[in-house]
Structure formats: structure tokens, C-alpha cells
XYZ file of C-alpha atoms in Angstrom:
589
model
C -10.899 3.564 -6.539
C -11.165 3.529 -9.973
C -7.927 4.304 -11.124
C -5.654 0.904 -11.003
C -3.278 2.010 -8.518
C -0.935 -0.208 -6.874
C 0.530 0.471 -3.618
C 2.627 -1.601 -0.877
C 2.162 -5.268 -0.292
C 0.966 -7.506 2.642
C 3.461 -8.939 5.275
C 2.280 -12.160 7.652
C 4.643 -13.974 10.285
C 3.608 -16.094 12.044
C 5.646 -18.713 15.186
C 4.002 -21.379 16.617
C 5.070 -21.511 20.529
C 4.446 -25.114 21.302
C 5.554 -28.661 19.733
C 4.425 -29.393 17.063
C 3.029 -32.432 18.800
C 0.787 -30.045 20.730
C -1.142 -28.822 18.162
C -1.470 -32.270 16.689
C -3.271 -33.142 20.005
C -5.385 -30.139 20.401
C -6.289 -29.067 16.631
C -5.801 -32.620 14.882
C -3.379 -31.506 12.191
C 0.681 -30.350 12.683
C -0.044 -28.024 10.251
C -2.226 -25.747 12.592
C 0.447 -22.721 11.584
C 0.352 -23.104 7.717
C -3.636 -23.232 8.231
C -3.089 -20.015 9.926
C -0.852 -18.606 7.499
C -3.224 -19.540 4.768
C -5.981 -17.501 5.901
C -3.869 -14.387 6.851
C -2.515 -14.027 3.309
C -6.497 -14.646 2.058
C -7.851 -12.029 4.104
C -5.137 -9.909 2.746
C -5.043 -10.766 -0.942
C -6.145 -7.211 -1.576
C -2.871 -5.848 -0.901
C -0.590 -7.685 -3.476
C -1.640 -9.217 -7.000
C 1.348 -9.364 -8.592
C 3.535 -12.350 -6.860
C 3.185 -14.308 -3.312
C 5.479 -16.158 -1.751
C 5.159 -18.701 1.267
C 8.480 -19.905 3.780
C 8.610 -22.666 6.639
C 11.630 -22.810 8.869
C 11.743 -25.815 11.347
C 13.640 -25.884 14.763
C 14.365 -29.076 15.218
C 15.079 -30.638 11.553
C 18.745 -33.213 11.784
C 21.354 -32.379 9.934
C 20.967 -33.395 6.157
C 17.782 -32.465 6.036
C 16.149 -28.947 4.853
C 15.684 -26.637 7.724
C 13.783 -24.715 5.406
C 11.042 -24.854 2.886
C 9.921 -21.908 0.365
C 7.689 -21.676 -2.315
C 6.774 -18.596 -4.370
C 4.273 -17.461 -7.606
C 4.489 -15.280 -10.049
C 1.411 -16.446 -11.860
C -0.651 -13.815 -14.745
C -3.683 -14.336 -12.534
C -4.311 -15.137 -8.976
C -0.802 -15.507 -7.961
C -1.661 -16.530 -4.422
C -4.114 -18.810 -5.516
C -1.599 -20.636 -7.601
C 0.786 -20.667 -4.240
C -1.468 -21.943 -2.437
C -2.027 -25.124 -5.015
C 1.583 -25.408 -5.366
C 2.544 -25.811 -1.591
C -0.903 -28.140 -0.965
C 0.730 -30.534 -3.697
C 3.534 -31.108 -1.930
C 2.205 -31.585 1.304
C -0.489 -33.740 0.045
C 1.802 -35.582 -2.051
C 4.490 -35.932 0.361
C 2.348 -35.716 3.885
C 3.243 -39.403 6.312
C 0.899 -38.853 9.323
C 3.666 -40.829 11.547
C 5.885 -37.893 11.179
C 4.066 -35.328 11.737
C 5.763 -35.138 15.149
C 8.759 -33.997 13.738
C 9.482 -30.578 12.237
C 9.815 -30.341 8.502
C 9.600 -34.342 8.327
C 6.955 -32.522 5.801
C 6.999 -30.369 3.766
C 5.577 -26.450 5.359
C 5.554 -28.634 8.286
C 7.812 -26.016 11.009
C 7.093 -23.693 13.521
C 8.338 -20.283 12.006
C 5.951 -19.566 8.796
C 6.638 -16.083 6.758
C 4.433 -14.772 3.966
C 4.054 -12.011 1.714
C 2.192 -10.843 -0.904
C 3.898 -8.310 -3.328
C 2.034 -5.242 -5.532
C 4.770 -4.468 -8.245
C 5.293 -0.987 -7.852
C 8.962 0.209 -9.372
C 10.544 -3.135 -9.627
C 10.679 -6.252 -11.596
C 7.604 -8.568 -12.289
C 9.374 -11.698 -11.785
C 9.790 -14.765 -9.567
C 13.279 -13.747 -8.484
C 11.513 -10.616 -7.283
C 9.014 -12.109 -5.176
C 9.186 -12.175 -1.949
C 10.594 -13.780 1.078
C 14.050 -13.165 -0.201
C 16.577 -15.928 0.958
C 20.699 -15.650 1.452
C 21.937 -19.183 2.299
C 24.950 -19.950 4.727
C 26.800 -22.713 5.029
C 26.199 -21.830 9.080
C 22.332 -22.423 9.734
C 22.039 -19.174 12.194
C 23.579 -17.150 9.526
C 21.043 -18.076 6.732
C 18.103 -15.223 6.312
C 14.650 -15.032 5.249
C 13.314 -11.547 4.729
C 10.658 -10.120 3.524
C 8.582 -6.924 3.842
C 6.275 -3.912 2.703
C 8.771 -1.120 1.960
C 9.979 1.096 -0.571
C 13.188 3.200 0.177
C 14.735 6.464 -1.159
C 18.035 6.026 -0.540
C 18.894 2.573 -2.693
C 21.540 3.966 -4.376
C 23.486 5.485 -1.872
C 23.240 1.802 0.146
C 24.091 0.202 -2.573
C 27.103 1.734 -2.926
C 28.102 1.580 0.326
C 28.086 -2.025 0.146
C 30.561 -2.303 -3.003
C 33.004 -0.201 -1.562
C 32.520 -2.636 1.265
C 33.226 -5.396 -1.195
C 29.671 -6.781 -1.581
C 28.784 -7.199 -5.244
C 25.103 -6.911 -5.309
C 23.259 -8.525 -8.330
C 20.168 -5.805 -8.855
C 19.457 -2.069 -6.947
C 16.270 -4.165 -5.659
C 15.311 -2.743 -2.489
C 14.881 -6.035 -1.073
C 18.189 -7.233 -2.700
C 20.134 -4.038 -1.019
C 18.156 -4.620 2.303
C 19.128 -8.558 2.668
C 22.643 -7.863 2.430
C 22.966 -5.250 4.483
C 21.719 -7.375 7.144
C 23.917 -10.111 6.008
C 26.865 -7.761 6.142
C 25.927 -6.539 9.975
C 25.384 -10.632 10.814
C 28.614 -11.834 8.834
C 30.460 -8.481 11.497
C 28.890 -10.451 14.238
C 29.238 -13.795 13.433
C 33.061 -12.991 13.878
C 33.556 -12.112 17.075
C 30.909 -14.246 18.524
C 30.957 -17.815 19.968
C 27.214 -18.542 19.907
C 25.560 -17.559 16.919
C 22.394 -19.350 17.879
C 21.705 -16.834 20.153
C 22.383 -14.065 18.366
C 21.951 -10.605 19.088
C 19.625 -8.911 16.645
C 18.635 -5.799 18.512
C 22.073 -4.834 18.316
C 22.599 -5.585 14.855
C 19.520 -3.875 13.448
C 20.564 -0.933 14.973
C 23.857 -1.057 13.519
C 22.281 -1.473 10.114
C 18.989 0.371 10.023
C 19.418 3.941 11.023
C 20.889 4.619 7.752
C 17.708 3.251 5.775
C 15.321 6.115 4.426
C 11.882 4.878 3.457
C 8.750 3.784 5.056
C 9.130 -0.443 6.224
C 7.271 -3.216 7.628
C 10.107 -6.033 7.532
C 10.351 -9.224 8.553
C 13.319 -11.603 8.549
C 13.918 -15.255 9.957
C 16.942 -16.871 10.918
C 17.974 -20.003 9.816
C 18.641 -20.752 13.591
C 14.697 -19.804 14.227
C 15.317 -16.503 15.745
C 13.071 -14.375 14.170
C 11.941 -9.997 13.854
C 9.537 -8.158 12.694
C 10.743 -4.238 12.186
C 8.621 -0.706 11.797
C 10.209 2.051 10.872
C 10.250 4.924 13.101
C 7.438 6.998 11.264
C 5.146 4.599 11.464
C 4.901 4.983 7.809
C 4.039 1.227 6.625
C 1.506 -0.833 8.925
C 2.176 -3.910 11.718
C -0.024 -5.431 14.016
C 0.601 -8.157 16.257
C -0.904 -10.370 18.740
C 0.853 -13.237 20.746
C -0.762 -15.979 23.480
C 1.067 -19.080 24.850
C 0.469 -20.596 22.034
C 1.632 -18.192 19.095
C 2.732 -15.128 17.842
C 1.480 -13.579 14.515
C 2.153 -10.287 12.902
C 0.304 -8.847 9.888
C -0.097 -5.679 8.030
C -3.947 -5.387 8.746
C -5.473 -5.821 12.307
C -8.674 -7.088 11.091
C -7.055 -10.141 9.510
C -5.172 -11.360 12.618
C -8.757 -10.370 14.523
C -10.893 -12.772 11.313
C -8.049 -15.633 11.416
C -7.645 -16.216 15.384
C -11.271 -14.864 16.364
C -10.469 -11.989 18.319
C -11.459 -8.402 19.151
C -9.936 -5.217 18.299
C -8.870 -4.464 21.623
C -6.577 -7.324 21.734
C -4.649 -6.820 18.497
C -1.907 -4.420 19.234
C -0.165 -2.169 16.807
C 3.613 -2.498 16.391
C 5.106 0.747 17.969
C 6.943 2.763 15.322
C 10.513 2.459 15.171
C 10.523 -1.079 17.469
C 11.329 -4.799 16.733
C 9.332 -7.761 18.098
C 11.702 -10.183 18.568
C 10.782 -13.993 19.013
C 14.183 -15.758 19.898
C 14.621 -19.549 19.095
C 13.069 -20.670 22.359
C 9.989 -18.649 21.788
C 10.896 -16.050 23.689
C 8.626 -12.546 22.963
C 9.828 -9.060 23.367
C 9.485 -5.873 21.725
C 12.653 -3.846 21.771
C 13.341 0.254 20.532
C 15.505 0.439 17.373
C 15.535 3.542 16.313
C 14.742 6.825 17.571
C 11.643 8.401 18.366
C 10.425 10.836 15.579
C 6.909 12.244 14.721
C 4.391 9.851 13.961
C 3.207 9.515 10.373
C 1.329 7.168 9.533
C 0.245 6.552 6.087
C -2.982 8.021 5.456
C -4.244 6.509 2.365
C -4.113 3.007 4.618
C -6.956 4.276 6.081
C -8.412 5.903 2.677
C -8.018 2.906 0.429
C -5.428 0.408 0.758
C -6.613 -1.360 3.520
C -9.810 -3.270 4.132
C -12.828 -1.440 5.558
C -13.583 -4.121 7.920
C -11.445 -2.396 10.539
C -13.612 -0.490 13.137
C -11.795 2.369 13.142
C -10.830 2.459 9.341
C -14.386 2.108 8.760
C -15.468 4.885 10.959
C -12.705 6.852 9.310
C -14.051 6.178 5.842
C -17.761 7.313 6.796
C -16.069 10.379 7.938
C -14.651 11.053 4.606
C -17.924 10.614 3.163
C -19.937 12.817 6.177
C -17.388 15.478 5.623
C -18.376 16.192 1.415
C -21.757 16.658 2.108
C -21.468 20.752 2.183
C -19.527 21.100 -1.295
C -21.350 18.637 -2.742
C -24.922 20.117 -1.991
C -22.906 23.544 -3.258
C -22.049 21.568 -6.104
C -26.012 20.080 -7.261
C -27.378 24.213 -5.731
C -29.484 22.445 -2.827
C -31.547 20.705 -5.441
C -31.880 17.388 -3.422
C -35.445 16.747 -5.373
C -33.693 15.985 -8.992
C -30.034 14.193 -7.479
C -29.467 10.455 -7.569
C -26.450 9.894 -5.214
C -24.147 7.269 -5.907
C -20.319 5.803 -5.755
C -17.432 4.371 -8.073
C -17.354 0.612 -6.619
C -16.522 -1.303 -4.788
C -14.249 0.591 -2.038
C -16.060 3.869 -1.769
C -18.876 2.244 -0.480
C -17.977 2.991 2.767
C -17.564 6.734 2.397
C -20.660 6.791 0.057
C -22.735 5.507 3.848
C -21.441 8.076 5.046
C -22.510 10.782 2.832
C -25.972 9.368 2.860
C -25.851 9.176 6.602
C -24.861 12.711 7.478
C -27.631 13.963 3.884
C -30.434 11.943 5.999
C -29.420 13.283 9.255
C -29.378 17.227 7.498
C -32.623 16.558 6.216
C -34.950 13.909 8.132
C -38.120 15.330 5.944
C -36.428 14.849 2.542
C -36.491 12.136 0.418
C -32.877 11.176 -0.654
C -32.485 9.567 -3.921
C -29.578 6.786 -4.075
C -29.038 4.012 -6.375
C -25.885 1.733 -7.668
C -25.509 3.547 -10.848
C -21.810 2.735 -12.170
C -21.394 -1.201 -11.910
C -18.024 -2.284 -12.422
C -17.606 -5.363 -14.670
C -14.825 -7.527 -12.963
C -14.610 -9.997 -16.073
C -14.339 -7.951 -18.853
C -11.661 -8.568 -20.870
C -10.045 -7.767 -24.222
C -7.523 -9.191 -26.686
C -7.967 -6.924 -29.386
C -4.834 -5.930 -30.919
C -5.722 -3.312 -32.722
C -5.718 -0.240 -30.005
C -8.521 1.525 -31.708
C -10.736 -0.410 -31.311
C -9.128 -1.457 -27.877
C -9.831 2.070 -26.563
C -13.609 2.112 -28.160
C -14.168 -1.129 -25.821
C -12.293 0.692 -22.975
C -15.635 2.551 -21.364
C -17.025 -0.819 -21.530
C -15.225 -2.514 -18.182
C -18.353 0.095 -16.464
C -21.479 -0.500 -16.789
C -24.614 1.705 -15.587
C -28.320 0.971 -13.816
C -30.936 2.810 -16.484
C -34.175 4.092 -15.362
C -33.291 5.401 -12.284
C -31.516 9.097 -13.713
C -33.828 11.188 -15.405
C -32.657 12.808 -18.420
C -32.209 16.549 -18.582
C -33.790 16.926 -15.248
C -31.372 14.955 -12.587
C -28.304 15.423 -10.942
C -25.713 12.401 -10.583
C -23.123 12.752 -7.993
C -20.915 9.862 -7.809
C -18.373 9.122 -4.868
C -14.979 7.509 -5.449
C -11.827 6.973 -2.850
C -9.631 9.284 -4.890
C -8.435 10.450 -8.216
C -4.705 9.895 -8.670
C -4.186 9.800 -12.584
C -7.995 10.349 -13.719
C -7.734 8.318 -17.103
C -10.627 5.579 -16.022
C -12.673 8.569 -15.168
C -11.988 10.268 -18.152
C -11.702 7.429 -20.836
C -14.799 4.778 -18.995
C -16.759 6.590 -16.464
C -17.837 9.697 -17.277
C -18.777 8.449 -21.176
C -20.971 5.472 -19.361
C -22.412 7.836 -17.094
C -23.132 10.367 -19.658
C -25.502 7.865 -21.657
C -27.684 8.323 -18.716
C -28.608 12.186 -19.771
C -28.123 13.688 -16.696
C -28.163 17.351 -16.562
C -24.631 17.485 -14.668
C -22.522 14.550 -12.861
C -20.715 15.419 -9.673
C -17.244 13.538 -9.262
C -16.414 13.855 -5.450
C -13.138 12.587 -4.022
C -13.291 11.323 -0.483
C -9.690 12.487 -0.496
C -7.711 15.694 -1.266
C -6.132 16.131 -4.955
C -2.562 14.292 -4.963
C -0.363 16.789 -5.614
C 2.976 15.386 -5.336
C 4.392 11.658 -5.782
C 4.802 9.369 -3.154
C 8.106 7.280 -2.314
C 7.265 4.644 0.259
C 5.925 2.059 -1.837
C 3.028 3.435 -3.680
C 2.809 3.779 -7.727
C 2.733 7.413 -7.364
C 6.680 8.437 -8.372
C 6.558 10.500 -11.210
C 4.398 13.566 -11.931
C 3.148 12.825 -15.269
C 0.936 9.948 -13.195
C -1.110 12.666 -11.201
C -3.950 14.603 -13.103
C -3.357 17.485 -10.595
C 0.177 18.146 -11.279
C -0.846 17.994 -14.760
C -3.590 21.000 -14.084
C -0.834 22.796 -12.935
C 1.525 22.541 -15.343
C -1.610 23.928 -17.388
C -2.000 26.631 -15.468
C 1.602 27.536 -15.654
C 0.942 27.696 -19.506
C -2.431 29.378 -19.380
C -1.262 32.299 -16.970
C 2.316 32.557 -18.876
C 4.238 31.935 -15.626
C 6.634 29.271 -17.264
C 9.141 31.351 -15.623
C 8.033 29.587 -11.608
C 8.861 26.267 -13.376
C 12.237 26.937 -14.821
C 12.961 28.694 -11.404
C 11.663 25.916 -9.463
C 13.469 22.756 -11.648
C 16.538 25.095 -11.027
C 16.396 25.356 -8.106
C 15.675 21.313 -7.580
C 18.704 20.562 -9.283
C 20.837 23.223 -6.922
C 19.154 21.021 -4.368
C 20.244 17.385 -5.472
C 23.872 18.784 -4.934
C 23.270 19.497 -1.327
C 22.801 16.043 1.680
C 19.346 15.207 1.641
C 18.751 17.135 4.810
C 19.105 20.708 3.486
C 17.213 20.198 0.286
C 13.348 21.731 0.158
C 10.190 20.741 -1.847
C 10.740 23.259 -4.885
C 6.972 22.493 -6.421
C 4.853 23.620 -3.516
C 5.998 26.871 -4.662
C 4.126 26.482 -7.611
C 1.329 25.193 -5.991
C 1.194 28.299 -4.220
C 0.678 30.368 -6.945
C -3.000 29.031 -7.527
C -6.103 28.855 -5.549
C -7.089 25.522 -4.247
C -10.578 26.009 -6.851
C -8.767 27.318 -9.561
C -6.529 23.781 -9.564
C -9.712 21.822 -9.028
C -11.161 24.126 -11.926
C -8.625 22.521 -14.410
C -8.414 19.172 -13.350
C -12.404 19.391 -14.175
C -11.392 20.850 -17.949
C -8.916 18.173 -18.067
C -11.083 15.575 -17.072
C -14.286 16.108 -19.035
C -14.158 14.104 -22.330
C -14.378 16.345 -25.208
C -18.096 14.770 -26.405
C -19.614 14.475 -23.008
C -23.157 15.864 -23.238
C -23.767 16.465 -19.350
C -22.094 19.123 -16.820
C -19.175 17.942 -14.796
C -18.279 19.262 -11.609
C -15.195 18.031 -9.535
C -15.186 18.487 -5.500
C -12.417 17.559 -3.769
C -11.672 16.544 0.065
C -10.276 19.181 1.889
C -7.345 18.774 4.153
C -8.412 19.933 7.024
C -11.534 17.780 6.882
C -8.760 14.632 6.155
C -7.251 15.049 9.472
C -10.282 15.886 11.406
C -12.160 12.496 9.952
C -8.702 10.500 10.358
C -6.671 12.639 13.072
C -3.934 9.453 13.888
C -2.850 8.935 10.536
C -0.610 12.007 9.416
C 1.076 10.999 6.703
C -0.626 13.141 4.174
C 2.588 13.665 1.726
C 0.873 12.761 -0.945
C -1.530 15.705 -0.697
C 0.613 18.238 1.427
C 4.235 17.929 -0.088
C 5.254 17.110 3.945
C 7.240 14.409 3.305
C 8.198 12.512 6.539
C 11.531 11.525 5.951
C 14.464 13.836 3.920
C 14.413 11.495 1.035
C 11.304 12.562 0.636
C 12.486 16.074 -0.974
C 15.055 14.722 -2.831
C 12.735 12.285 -5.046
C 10.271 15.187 -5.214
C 12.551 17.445 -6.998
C 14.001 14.639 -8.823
C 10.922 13.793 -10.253
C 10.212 17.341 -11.169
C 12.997 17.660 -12.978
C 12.210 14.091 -14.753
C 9.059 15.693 -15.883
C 10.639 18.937 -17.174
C 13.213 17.320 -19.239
C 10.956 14.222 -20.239
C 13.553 11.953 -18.587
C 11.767 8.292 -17.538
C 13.860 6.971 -15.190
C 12.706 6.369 -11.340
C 12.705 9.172 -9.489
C 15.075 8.068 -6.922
């Protein structure tokens, strides 16, 4: 994608179901489950760049001893890189081979292991804000590790529940509000209960998490050992999980747990929406119902972009995506298949890009289709120039382009990307670079459908001034004099924010519906095209019917549909609406 957009992070839990003596017999090191940790969070690096964070719990650690270990990084670059050195230090420095038998005699030296990777989407960019998130007891079973991939719309009202129920939270950090509510439902159970060792966490998750509103993929660890890993009930966020005699692991990406243990597809299952795994402290597996069923939504741009292709069905899917332009595309260069180089925005389009070539070869065996790596992203260029002239003159720079393969004035160039959320790189870099080639007209297709409204479940996609088609139709709204549907619609929204979150509706697909689906693609292409650019630019867009044919299990297409899964959705929809009409910053929920 070639907009920098960040989206939810990466979750893996791991529990080791053996002694550790066990795995110093079989694998030669007690630190078989960091190993394993290690190379989930690597084959998920993708997912969070902004802050990593690493915790060990031991089960059998004597008392005046840690129970726990945690280590986290905030670092400018590579984060999880610097992690990585940080807790290899300390077991290197401290590591005594003759007690390796016991748990924690090490450091990272336990059976329960949590990571998590962290994309900075709304909140702070900070070490406190790095995940797992820890609230210490002076009772072990009462301490608790969480951490997650989850964004959710109702913070505020949660947050003040809890200081009318005498909690004095620190931040309105999602994470922050989530831990203590937990706490709060443990510290209720703790009181009546004479063996906390054991405790009962289906029943006190669903004490707690009905009220939550948001998409989640959360994990939390007991000081005790007893451990959880919860879905919400939409499916919205991603967990997978496998578990043998020897361990359980949970990630948000099937192919890593598949890559790190060696196994196929078939035997990586996906967490069932709205359900718990629970590992108790004996080892114990089960996966238990918390919440009720509701439709299943799965986030769709998983499958588009955020996670790796490596997946067999995600990279199916993304051929799909690619098979499916072909038509509007060969609309788009008028048949002329003789003078068009095809090509894609790298590196994740790749995938889709096969798949255009694929279906173009399969349309026409006789023809000779021209491809090439034209746009060649530059992963090391960097500037410090303060001056942001000069800053923005370097900016078309971090892309550079293959010559001799476009001919000038004669070819077509149609170039594939993943999406196009805000559209500055593709205004400000790539269409400028591509331009110096002299085509006769460059072809921008989006293997997804135009975002039309913001997204609240953990992607960077809150606020309407972000998304380059709300923008085209706020231009619209101007060009056709119908200013009017926006002060009736931002009305209305703020009618709505008075009313439970239940009864409110999305007030902008209205004005969505007062334009085509080309005449919105029509201006995003004016607002797009650079005012110097030599070449003509066309824009085709996914469709959304095509979306759910090439990806028909993963419904969660809010992003392009306004269908928001949950009713906070609405509300931080029309709050952000009326953010944008009264140029007011602040989140939109």
C-alpha cells in the first residue's frame, strides 16, 4: 500500500505444557518457549512498528523470587529488534545451565510467554504504552498481564463507570480502561472466594466484557499461571490457535503459528468469535462461549493488506482482487493491450498484481502481455532537511522507476496498489515519478473499494479529513451547491449523539447517496492528479460486490459500506463528521 497506514497490532501467547525439564531433554535448551515466542513475533513484525513488548510468568518460582519477568521497547527504529537484544542480554548475562530445571531461576525462563507488538494508532508513543500491560497484587493469582489487538468505542463511557466505582484510572488508554476492568471483576471475586488459584475466569469475563464495544483479540495471564485468550463476538480482530501435548500457542496470523511449529493449514484452528481459550494453571485446554452469538464480521482489510500473503487462503483472496479489475481496467487503457505495460505499487500488491496478469493471460492466450516492475520503492531513503521546501521537493524521491521499458507518448501504464486511503504518496511521489516516464495515460487501480467512512477498531482511519474519498465528496457537495445535505446531515449527527448508541444511524451515507459511484471516483481522480503531471490519469476502483465474491468470509467491509458491526460504530461516524464540519481535532470517539 503506498499510503503509510497503520492498523492493529500482533498478539502471540504462548504455554508450554510440560516441565521445563522436558524440553531440556528433548530440544537441549529450557528456553524452547522463548525460542518459540521469538519467531512468532518475527514472522509478525509486519503488524506493529511502533513498540514490542515480551512477558514470562513461571509456575513454580519460591516465594521471594519474581514470578514474573517483562521487558518492553519503544525504540525510533526496529523496536522488536531492540527487544529482542535487550531480553538476550539478560539471559546471556544471567543464564546458569544447573538451573535451568527450575522456572524463572533465569531470566524469560517460565512456561507462560505473552507478546505483542503494537502499531500506534490513537494513543501515546511511549514505553508506558506498550504492551503487555501489568497490575501487580500483593496476592500472586490476582496479579494480571494483558495485552491485545483492539481498539474500542466506548472508552469513555467505561471509564467512567469505573470512577463512580471508585477506580481512579491514570489515562483513557484502552488498554489502561480494559486492565482494570478486569481487575475490578477479579478484586469482586477474589472476595467471596477461598481458592483464588483456581479461579473462575469464564465467569468473570462475562461479567466484564459484554459491556465492551470494539473489535478485540486479548490476552491476559494470571500471576497464578491461569491464562485466556478472548475474541470478540464479531470476529472483528484475528486469533488462531493450535495446541498438542506439548503446547499451546495463539497468534493473530495462522501462517506464523503454521512457519514457527511446521505445520499445515488444516491444523491451525481459528478462535471462534465471541469464545475464550482458557489454559488453567495445570495446563488444562478448553475453549469456552463468552458472549453471544452475533453476525460474523470479520475484518476485511486482514485479508486485503494487513496480514501476510503467505496464508493460502489470504493469498487466493488477494489474486481474486487482482482477477476481478481486469474488466474496468481494459475499459480504462480502450482494449489497447499492444501499447500497456502492467505493473503494481510494491511490495504488498504483488499478490493481486498475479492475479490480474493471470486472469489478462487466461482472456487472451494469443496476446502478448506487457509487465514490468516499474515503481521501485526505496526502503532507505531518508531525509533530515529542515527546511520543508525542499523536504517536499525530495518527497517523490522515496519512488523510484525502471526506464526503457514505457514508451513515451505511445504506452499505457496501469499500476496496481492494495488501496488508496488518504492518496497523498500517490499524489505528492508516485504519480510525478511515474510521469517522467511519458506515458500517454497511467491507470491507478485499487484492489479495494474507495474508503468512504473511518474505521474504529484499531485502524488509523478515524477522522474524515484522512480519506481522499470523503474529501471528493465534500467537493462535490460544493461543486453541485448541495451544502444544504451536509448541514442537514451534521444536524442530524448531533440529534443522534443525544440518543443510546443503539438508535443512532450513519448520517453520511446519505450523502453518499446523492452521487454516482463514477462521479465520486471522477473527483478523487481531479483530486489526485498533480497539477503539472504531463500524462492522463485514470482511477478504477474495486467494486463491492466483486470484494465479497473474491473474499466471501470476511464481511467486515465498514470501511467501504458505512455497515458498521457494532453500535459504536455510528456514533464515532457521526462524531467524526461533525469533527470535520466544525474543524474540531479531537478523536472521534
Amino acid at each position: 500500500m503506498s499510503d503509510d497506514l497503520k492498523h492493529e497490532c500482533a498478539i502471540s501467547f504462548l504455554r508450554l505444557r510440560q516441565p521445563l525439564s522436558y524440553y531440556r531433554r528433548k530440544y537441549g535448551s529450557s528456553y524452547f518457549g522463548f525460542e518459540r515466542l521469538e519467531l512468532l513475533l518475527e514472522k509478525q513484525h509486519n503488524r506493529g512498528q511502533d513498540g514490542a513488548g515480551i512477558a514470562c510468568v513461571g509456575l513454580n518460582t519460591e516465594p521471594g523470587t519474581p514470578y514474573y519477568h517483562i521487558e518492553k521497547s519503544c525504540a525510533p527504529r526496529l523496536p522488536l529488534a531492540d527487544l529482542l537484544e535487550q531480553v538476550t542480554a539478560k539471559i546471556t548475562k544471567n543464564a546458569s545451565p544447573e538451573k535451568q530445571e527450575t522456572s524463572l531461576a533465569n531470566p524469560f525462563c517460565g512456561e507462560v510467554y505473552l507478546g505483542h507488538l503494537r502499531y500506534g494508532t490513537f494513543g501515546r508513543h511511549s514505553l508506558e504504552a506498550c504492551q503487555p500491560m501489568v497490575s501487580n497484587s500483593i496476592r500472586r493469582a490476582n496479579t494480571l498481564l494483558l495485552a491485545g489487538n483492539f481498539n474500542m468505542t466506548n472508552t469513555t463511557a467505561l471509564f467512567n463507570e469505573l470512577v463512580e466505582a471508585g477506580y481512579h484510572p491514570t489515562s483513557k488508554q484502552d488498554s489502561d480502561i480494559l486492565l482494570i476492568d478486569l481487575l475490578h471483576a477479579v478484586e469482586q471475586y477474589s472476595a467471596v472466594a477461598h481458592d483464588i488459584s483456581n479461579i473462575d475466569i469464564p465467569g468473570i469475563l462475562k461479567s466484564v466484557v459484554p459491556r465492551w464495544d470494539g473489535g478485540f483479540a486479548i490476552c491476559g495471564v494470571f500471576g497464578s499461571g491461569n491464562s485466556f485468550v478472548l475474541r470478540d463476538a464479531h470476529g472483528i480482530r484475528p486469533a488462531f490457535y493450535y495446541f498438542d501435548e506439548e503446547i499451546v500457542v495463539v497468534a493473530s496470523e495462522r501462517a506464523a503459528i503454521q512457519t514457527v511449529l511446521n505445520l499445515s493449514s488444516a491444523e491451525v484452528c481459528e478462535l471462534p468469535p465471541g469464545n475464550a481459550l482458557i489454559v488453567s494453571r495445570d495446563g488444562n485446554v478448553h475453549i469456552e462461549r463468552i458472549l453471544p452469538e452475533a453476525e460474523i464480521r470479520r475484518c476485511v482489510f486482514e485479508r486485503i493488506y494487513f496480514s501476510r500473503g503467505n496464508d493460502t487462503d489470504i493469498h487466493r483472496e488477494r489474486r481474486a482482487l487482482g482477477c476481478a479489475l481486469v474488466p474496468d481496467v481494459l475499459k480504462a487503457i480502450d482494449d489497447d493491450l499492444d501499447h500497456t505495460v502492467f505493473s503494481y505499487i510494491p511490495n504488498t500488491a504483488i499478490i493481486s498484481y498475479h492475479g490480474m496478469l493471470e486472469r489478462l493471460m487466461a482472456l487472451y492466450p494469443n496476446q502478448k502481455i506487457r509487465f514490468a516492475q516499474i515503481a521501485i520503492k526505496d526502503a532507505k531513503f531518508r531525509t533530515f532537511i529542515a527546511d520543508s521546501s525542499t523536504r517536499h521537493d525530495l518527497f517523490p524521491h522515496v519512488y523510484d522507476v525502471t526506464y526503457g521499458v514505457v514508451h513515451a507518448a505511445e504506452d499505457n501504464l496501469v499500476v496496481l496498489d492494495d488501496s488508496i486511503v488518504r492518496g497523498n504518496t500517490i499524489r505528492r511521489a508516485i504519480l510525478p515519478i511515474l510521469d517522467r516516464l511519458q506515458p500517454k495515460r497511467i491507470v491507478i487501480a485499487s484492489a479495494s473499494p474507495p474508503i468512504l467512512y473511518p474505521d474504529c477498531y484499531g485502524i488509523d482511519m478515524a477522522s474524515f479529513d484522512q480519506l481522499i474519498a470523503f474529501r471528493a465528496l465534500f467537493s462535490l457537495l460544493a461543486k453541485r451547491n448541495r451544502m444544504d445535505a451536509l448541514e442537514k446531515a451534521t444536524k442530524e449527527a448531533k440529534d443522534d449523539l443525544k440518543r443510546p448508541d443503539k438508535e443512532m444511524q450513519n448520517r453520511v451515507r446519505q450523502l453518499y447517496d446523492l452521487f454516482t459511484f463514477d462521479e465520486l471516483v471522477q473527483e478523487i481522480t481531479l483530486l489526485l492528479t498533480p497539477p503539472d503531471i504531463q500524462a492522463e490519469i485514470k482511477v478504477v476502483y474495486q467494486t463491492c460486490p466483486h470484494l465479497r465474491k473474491a473474499i466471501p468470509c470476511h464481511t467486515g467491509d465498514w470501511y467501504f459500506t458505512g455497515d458498521y458491526p457494532t453500535p459504536g460504530g455510528n456514533r464515532v461516524v457521526n462524531r467524526a463528521l461533525i469533527n470535520y464540519v466544525e474543524h474540531i481535532t479531537d478523536r472521534a470517539y
